[in-house]
Structure formats: C-alpha cells, structure tokens
Short mmCIF file of C-alpha atoms in Angstrom, two decimals:
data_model
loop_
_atom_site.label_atom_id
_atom_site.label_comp_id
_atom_site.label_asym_id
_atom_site.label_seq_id
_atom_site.Cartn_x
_atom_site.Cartn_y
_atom_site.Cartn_z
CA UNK A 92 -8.04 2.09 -32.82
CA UNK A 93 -11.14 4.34 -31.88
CA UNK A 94 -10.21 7.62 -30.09
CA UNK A 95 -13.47 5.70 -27.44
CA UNK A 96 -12.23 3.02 -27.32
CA UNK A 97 -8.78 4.32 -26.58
CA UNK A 98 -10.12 6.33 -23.97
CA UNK A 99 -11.92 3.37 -22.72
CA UNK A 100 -8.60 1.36 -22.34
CA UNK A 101 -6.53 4.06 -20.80
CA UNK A 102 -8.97 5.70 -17.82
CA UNK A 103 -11.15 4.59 -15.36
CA UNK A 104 -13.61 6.07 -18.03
CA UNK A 105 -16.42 4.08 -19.70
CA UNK A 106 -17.43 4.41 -23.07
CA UNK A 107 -20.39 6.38 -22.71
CA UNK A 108 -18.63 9.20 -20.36
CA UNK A 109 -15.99 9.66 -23.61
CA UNK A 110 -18.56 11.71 -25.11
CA UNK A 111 -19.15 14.30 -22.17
CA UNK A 112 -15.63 14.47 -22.02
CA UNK A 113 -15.07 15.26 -25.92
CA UNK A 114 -18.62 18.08 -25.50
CA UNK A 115 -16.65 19.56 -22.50
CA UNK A 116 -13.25 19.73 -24.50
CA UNK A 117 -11.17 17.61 -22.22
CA UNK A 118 -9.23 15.39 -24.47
CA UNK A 119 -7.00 16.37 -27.28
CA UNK A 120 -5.65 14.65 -29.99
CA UNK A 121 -2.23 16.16 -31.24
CA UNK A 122 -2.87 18.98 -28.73
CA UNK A 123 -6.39 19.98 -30.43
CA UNK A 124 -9.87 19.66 -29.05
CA UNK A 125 -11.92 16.78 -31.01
CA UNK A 126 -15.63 15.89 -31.02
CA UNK A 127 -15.27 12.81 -32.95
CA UNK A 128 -15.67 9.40 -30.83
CA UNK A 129 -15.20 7.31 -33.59
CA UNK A 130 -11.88 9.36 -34.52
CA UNK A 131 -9.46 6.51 -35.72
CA UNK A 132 -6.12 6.98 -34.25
CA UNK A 133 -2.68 6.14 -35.70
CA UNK A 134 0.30 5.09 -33.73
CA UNK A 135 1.96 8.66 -33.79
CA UNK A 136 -0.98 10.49 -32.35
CA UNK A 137 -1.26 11.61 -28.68
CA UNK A 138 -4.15 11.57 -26.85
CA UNK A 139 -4.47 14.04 -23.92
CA UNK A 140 -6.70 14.81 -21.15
CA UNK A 141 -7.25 17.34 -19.26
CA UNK A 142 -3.72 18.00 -20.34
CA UNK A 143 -1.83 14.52 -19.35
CA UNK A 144 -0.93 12.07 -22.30
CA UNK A 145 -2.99 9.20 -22.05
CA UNK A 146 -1.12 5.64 -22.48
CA UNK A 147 -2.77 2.09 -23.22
CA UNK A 148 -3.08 0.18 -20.05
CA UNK A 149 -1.09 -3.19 -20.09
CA UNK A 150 -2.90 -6.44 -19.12
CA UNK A 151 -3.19 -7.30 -15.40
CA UNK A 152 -2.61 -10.28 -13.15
CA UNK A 153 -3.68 -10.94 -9.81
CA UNK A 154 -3.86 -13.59 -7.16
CA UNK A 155 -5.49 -13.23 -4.15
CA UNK A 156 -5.46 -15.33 -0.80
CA UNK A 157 -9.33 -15.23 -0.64
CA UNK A 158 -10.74 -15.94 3.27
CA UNK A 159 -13.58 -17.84 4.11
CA UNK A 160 -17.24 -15.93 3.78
CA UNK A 161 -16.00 -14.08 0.82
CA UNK A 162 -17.09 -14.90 -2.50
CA UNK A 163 -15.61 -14.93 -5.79
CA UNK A 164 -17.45 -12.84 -7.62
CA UNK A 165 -17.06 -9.87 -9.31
CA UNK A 166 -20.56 -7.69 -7.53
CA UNK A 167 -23.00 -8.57 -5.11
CA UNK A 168 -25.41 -7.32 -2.94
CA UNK A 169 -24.99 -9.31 0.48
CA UNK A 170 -21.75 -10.61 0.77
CA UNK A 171 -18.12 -9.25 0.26
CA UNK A 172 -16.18 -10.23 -3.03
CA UNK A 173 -12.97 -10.85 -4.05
CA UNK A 174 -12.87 -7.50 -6.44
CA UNK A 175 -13.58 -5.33 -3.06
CA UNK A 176 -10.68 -6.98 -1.57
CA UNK A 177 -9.09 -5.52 -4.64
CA UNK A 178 -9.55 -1.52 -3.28
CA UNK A 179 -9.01 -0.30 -6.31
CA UNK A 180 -11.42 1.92 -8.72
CA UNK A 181 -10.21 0.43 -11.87
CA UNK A 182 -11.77 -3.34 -11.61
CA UNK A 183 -13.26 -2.78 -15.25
CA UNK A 184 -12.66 -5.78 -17.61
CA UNK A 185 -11.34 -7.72 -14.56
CA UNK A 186 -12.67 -11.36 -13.99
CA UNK A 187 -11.84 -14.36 -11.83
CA UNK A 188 -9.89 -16.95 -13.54
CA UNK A 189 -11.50 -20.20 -10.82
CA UNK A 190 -14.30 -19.30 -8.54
CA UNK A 191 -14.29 -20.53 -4.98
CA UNK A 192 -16.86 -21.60 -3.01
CA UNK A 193 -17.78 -18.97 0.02
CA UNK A 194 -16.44 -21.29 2.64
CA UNK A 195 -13.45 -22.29 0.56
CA UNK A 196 -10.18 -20.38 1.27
CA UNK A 197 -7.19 -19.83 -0.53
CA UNK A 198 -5.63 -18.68 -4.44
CA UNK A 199 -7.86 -16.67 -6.94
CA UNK A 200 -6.62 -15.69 -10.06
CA UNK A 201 -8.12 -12.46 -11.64
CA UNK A 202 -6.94 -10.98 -14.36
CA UNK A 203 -8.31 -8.45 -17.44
CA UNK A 204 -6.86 -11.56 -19.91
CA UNK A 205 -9.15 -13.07 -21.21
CA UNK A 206 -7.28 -15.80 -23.41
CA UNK A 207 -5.11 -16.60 -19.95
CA UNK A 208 -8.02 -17.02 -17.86
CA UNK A 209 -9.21 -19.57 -20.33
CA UNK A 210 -5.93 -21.45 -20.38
CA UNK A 211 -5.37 -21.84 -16.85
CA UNK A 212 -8.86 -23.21 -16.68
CA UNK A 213 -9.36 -25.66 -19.55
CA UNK A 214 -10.32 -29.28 -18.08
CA UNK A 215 -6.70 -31.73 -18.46
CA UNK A 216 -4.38 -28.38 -19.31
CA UNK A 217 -3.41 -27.41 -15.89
CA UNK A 218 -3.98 -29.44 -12.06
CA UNK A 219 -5.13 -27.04 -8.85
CA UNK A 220 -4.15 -28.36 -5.72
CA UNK A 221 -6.20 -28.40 -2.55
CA UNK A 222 -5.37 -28.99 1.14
CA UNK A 223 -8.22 -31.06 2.66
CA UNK A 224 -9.26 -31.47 6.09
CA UNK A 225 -12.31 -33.89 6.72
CA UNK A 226 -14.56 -34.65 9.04
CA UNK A 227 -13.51 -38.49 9.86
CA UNK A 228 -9.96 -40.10 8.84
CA UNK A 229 -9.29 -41.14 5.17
CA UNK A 230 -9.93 -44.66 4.41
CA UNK A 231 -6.68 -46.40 2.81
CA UNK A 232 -8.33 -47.14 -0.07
CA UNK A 233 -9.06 -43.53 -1.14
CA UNK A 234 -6.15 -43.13 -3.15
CA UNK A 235 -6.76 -45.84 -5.39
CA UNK A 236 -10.62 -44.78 -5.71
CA UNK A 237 -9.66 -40.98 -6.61
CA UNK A 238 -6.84 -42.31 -9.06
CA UNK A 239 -9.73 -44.20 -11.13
CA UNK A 240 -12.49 -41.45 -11.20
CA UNK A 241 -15.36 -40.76 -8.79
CA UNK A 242 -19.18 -41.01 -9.73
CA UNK A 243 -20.60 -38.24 -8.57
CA UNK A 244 -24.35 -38.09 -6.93
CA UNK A 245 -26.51 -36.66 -9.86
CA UNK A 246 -22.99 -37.25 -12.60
CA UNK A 247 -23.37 -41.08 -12.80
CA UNK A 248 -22.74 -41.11 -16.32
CA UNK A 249 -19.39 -39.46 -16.17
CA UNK A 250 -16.51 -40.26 -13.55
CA UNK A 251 -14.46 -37.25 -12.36
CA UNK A 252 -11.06 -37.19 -14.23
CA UNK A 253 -8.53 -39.35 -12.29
CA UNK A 254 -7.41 -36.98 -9.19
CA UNK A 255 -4.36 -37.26 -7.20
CA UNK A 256 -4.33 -38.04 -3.59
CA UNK A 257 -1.98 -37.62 -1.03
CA UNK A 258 -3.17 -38.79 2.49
CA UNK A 259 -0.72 -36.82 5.04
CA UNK A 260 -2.57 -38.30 7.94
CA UNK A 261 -5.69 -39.22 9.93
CA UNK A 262 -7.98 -36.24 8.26
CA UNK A 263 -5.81 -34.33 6.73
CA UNK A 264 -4.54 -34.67 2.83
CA UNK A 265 -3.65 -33.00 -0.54
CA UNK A 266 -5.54 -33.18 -3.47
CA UNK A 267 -4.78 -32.36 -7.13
CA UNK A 268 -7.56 -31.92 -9.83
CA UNK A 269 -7.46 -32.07 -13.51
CA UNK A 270 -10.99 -30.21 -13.56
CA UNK A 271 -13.64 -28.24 -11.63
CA UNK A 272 -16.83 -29.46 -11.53
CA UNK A 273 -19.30 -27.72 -8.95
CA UNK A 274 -18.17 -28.30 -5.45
CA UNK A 275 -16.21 -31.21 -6.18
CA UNK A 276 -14.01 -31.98 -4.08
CA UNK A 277 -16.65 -31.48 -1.55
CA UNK A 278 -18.89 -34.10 -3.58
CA UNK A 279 -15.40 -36.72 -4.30
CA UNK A 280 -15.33 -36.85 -0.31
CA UNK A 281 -19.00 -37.26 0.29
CA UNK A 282 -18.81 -39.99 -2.46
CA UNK A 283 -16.35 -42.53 -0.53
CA UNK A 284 -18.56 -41.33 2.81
CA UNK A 285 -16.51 -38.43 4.41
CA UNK A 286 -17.11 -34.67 4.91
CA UNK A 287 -15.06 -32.09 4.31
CA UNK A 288 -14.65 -29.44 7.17
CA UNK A 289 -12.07 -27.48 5.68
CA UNK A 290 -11.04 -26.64 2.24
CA UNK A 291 -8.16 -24.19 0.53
CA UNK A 292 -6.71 -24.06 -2.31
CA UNK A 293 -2.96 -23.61 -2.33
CA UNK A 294 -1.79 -23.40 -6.36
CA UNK A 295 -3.51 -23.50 -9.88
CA UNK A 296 -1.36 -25.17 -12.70
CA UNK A 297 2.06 -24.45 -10.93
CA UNK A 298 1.16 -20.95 -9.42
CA UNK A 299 1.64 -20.93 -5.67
CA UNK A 300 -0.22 -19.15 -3.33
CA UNK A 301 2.30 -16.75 -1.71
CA UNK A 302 2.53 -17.54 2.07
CA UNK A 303 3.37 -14.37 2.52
CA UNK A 304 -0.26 -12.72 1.58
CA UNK A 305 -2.53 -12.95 4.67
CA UNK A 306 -6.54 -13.78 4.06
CA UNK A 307 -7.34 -10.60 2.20
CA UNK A 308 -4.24 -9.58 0.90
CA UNK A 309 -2.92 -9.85 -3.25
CA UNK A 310 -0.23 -9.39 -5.21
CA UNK A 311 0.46 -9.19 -8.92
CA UNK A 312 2.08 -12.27 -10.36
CA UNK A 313 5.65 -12.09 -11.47
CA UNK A 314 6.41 -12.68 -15.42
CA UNK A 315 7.59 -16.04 -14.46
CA UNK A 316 3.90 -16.79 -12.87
CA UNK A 317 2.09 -15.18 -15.88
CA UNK A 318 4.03 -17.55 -17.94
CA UNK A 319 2.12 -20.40 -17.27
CA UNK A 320 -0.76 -19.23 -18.71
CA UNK A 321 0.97 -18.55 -22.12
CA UNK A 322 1.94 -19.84 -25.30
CA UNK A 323 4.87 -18.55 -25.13
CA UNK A 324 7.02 -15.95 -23.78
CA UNK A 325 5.47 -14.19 -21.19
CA UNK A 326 4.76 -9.98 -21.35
CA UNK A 327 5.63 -7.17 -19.44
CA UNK A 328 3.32 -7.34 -16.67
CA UNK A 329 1.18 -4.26 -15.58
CA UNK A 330 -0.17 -3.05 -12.38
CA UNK A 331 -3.06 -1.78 -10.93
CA UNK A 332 -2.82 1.74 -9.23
CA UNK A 333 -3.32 1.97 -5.56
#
C-alpha cells in the first residue's frame, strides 16, 4: 500500500494534507523522516506520526434512530443530517446504507463498507419493515392488494414487488418491503386511497432498531448484526472515536 494512502486510512487526514505533513517531517517510516507519498509500504514497516504508530482503521457500522426533520444525508446546508448526529470528526468514507425521507423516523444504517451497504440494499435480498400510521382506517382488502403488487401513480408499467401487510388495527399496521422505490410506502397508501401520517422504520433485513437508542442516539452494530450483510463470517467490528 501507498505510505498516502496509508495515511489516508489511518487519520482524520486527507490525502492532500499527507504531503504537508511529510515537508514538515511528521511521519516516519521505520523511525526515519520520508518525503516520498507514493512510498510503497510492506507489512513489517511502521508508520509514525508525530511520534505515535499509526494502525489501519477497521471498517465501521452504524445504526442510528434518525428523528423526524432530519435528513439522511451525508452534508447540507439547511437542515440537520444524520452524519452530525454522528459528533464525530472522522465521518470520511462514511455513507448511508437506506435514506429516509425527512419526516420519516426510525433505523439508518451507515457504514464506511461499501460492498455491505450494497447488500443490505439490493431489491429481493433483504425486507425493511415499517410501522404505519394513516390518516383513515385500512380497508380489509389491503392485504390482499399489497400481497399482489401496487401500480404506482407515474410507475404504471411496473407493480411494486409483492409487500407484506399486517393490519394491527383501525390505522395502524406493519409493513415489510422487498424494495425502495421513492417514497413508497407513502405512494402504496395513497394508491388504495389513504394517507400516511406517520412513518418509521423499525429493522432492515433482520437488523432491529435498538429500543434502547432515543431519536438521535446510535450505536455500532454487534458482529452478529454486521453479519447479515455478509457472505460469510462476519469481522471484527471497529469503532468510531468519541
């Protein structure tokens, strides 16, 4: 690996900074001052700086309760995002694995993986389950209708995947989606002529949201969690300072 790019992957520090901090003698390979960026390292060297060995930063996994008027995204400049929920420095490389909308509540994944991210949200591979509460009781029928697809206004030409219902009474219910088209759940609702007042989403393919994080408030997943994004055996998971 690059000594940059090493650097890059170990600090807070981006890849343009490495070279001010090679010029002003801060890092060392093998305890001697370098001024090579593209130096390629080997697995027994040891990268310093300012003195303190440098080690590769593991892979991170988050979820987040997100609250409502928050949106997931990872920078903007009028509303609060998910990442400044975060209160951390290091968000570098970090991404949101399933956006929300801004008046949606509940679990957001972020993570710097991006392989995982794009497991957890293929179409089919893994269901995300949403607790529903709309504006006028659900019809008896619904269940049937979501089970065979939806046409959605502007989608005529393709149905929604079939979708789980489960009506828990007068305008309250759980749904589970194979996909995530824009807004959709709003739109599946809207389509059988209901609103929705109130949306969260309480897991994504198996995760739970952990009751015991408060709007705001994240955790890192446990191995078992991370798991579910995998192939196969799940890492060591790493976390974030602060």
């Amino acid at each position: 690996m690059r000594l940059d790019k090493f650097v890059t992957h170990s600090t807070p520090h981006s890849r343009s900074e490495v070279r001010f901090l090679l010029r002003d003698k801060r890092l060392q390979v093998n305890g001697e001052p370098v001024r090579n960026a593209g130096l390629i390292l080997t697995e027994n060297d040891q990268v310093t700086l300012d003195g303190t060995p440098l080690t590769l930063r593991g892979q991170r996994y988050i979820m987040l309760n997100k609250p409502v008027g928050v949106i997931s995204a990872t920078e903007d400049g009028h509303h609060q995002t998910v990442m400044d929920l975060l209160q951390t420095e290091d968000l570098r490389d970090l991404h949101i694995a399933g956006r929300l909308d801004i008046d949606t509540t509940g679990l957001v994944l972020i993570t710097d993986d991006g392989q995982w991210a794009h497991r957890i949200k293929s179409p089919g591979r893994h269901e995300k389950r949403y607790r529903v509460i709309t504006a006028r009781p659900i019809p008896e029928d619904a269940t049937n209708r979501f089970a065979a697809g939806i046409l959605l206004r502007g989608e005529e030409d393709a149905p929604t995947l079939p979708a789980r219902l489960q009506c828990l009474g007068g305008c309250e219910a759980l749904v589970w989606l194979q996909e995530g088209r824009y807004h959709q759940v709003k739109r599946m609702f809207a389509a059988i002529g209901n609103h929705v007042e109130s949306l969260h989403r309480e897991a994504v393919a198996g995760i739970e949201l952990d009751p015991a994080l408060a709007p705001g408030e994240w955790r890192h997943l446990t191995v078992a969690e991370i798991a579910v994004g995998l192939p196969q055996a799940a890492p060591q998971a790493t976390h974030l300072a602060g």
